[in-house]
Tab-separated table of C-alpha atoms in Angstrom:
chain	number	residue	atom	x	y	z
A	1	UNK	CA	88.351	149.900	73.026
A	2	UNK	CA	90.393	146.507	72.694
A	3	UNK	CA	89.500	143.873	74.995
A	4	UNK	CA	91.328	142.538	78.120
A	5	UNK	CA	93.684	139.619	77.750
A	6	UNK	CA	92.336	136.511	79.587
A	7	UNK	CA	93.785	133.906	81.338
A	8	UNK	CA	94.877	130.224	79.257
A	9	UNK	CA	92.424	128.714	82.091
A	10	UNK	CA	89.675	131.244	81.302
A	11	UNK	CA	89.986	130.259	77.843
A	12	UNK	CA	89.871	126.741	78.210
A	13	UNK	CA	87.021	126.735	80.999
A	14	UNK	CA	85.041	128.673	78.120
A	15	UNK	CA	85.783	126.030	75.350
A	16	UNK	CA	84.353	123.312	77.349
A	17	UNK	CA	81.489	125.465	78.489
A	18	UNK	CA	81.042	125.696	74.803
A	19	UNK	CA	81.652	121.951	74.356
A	20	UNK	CA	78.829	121.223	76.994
A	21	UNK	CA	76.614	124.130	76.008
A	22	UNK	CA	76.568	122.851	71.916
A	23	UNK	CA	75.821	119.143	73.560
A	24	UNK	CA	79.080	117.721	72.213
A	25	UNK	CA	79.441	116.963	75.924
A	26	UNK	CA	76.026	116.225	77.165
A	27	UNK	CA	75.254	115.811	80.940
A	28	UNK	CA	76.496	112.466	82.246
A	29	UNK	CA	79.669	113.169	80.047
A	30	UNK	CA	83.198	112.237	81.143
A	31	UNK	CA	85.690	114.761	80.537
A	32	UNK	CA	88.840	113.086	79.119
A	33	UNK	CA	91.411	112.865	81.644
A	34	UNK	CA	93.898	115.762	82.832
A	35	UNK	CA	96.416	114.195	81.192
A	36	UNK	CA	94.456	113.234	77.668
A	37	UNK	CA	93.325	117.615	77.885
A	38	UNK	CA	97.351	119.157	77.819
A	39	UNK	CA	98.230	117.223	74.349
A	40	UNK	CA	94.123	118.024	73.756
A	41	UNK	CA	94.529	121.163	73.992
A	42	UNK	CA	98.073	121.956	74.235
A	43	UNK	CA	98.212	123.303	77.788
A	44	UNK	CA	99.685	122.522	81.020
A	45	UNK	CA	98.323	120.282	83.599
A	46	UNK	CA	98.176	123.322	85.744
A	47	UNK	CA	96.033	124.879	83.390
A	48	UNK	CA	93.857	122.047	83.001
A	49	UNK	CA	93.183	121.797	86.862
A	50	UNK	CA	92.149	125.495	87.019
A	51	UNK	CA	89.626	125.212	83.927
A	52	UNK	CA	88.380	122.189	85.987
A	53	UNK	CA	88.503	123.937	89.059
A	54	UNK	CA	86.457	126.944	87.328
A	55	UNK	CA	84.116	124.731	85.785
A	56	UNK	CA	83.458	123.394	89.054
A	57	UNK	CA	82.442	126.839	90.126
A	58	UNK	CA	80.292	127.555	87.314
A	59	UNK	CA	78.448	124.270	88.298
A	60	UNK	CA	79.057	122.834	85.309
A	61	UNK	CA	80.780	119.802	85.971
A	62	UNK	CA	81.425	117.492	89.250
A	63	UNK	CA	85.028	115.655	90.171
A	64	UNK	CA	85.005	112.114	91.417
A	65	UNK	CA	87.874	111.098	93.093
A	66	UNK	CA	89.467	108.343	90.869
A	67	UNK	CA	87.095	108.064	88.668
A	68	UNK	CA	86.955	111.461	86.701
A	69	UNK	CA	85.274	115.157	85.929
A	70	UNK	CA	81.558	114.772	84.347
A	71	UNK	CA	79.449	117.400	83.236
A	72	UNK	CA	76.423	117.732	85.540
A	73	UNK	CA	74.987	121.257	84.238
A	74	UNK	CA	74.312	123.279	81.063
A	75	UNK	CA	75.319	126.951	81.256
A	76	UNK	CA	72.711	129.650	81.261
A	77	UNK	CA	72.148	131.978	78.159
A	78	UNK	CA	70.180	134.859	78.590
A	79	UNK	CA	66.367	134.401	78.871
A	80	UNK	CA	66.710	130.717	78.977
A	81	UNK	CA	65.728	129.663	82.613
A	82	UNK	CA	67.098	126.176	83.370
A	83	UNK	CA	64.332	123.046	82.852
A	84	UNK	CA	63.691	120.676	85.059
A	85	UNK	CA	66.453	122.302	88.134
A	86	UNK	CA	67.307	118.636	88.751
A	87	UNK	CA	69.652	115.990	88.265
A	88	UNK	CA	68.628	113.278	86.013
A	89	UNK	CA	70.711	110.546	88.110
C-alpha cells in the first residue's frame, strides 16, 4: 500500500522535529528567522509559518514576539518518558 502524500508544512515541521530531536537544535535554540528558513529550505513564508505554527502545537518550540521561535521541548519516541517535565529557564 503506498503512502499518503503530506503536506510541504508537514514535511518541514518533521525536519526540524528531527533537527531538535538529533540535538542539532538543542533547547534554548533560536530557530533562524522566517525569512533565513524559505531560501533554507526552499519554501514559502507561508509554509514556514505553518511548520512553526505546528511545531508550536507539538510543544516543541515557543514564539516571542520580535524576538524569534526557540525550541523549548524534545519530541517523544516511544518508551522514552520525558526527564525532568520542566523548563530549564
Amino acid at each position: 500500500m503506498t503512502e499518503l502524500p503530506r503536506y510541504e508544512y508537514v514535511k518541514l515541521a518533521d525536519a526540524i522535529a528531527a533537527d531538535i530531536a538529533s540535538g542539532k537544535l538543542p533547547q534554548g535554540a533560536a530557530l533562524p528567522g522566517e525569512r533565513a528558513m524559505t531560501d533554507l529550505y526552499g519554501v514559502s513564508i507561508g509554509t514556514v509559518r505553518r511548520a512553526i505554527v505546528e511545531l508550536r502545537k507539538r510543544g516543541l518550540v515557543a514564539t516571542l514576539p520580535a524576538k524569534g521561535t526557540y525550541v523549548i521541548g524534545v519530541p517523544e519516541s516511544d518508551g522514552d518518558a520525558r526527564k525532568g517535565g520542566g523548563s530549564n529557564v
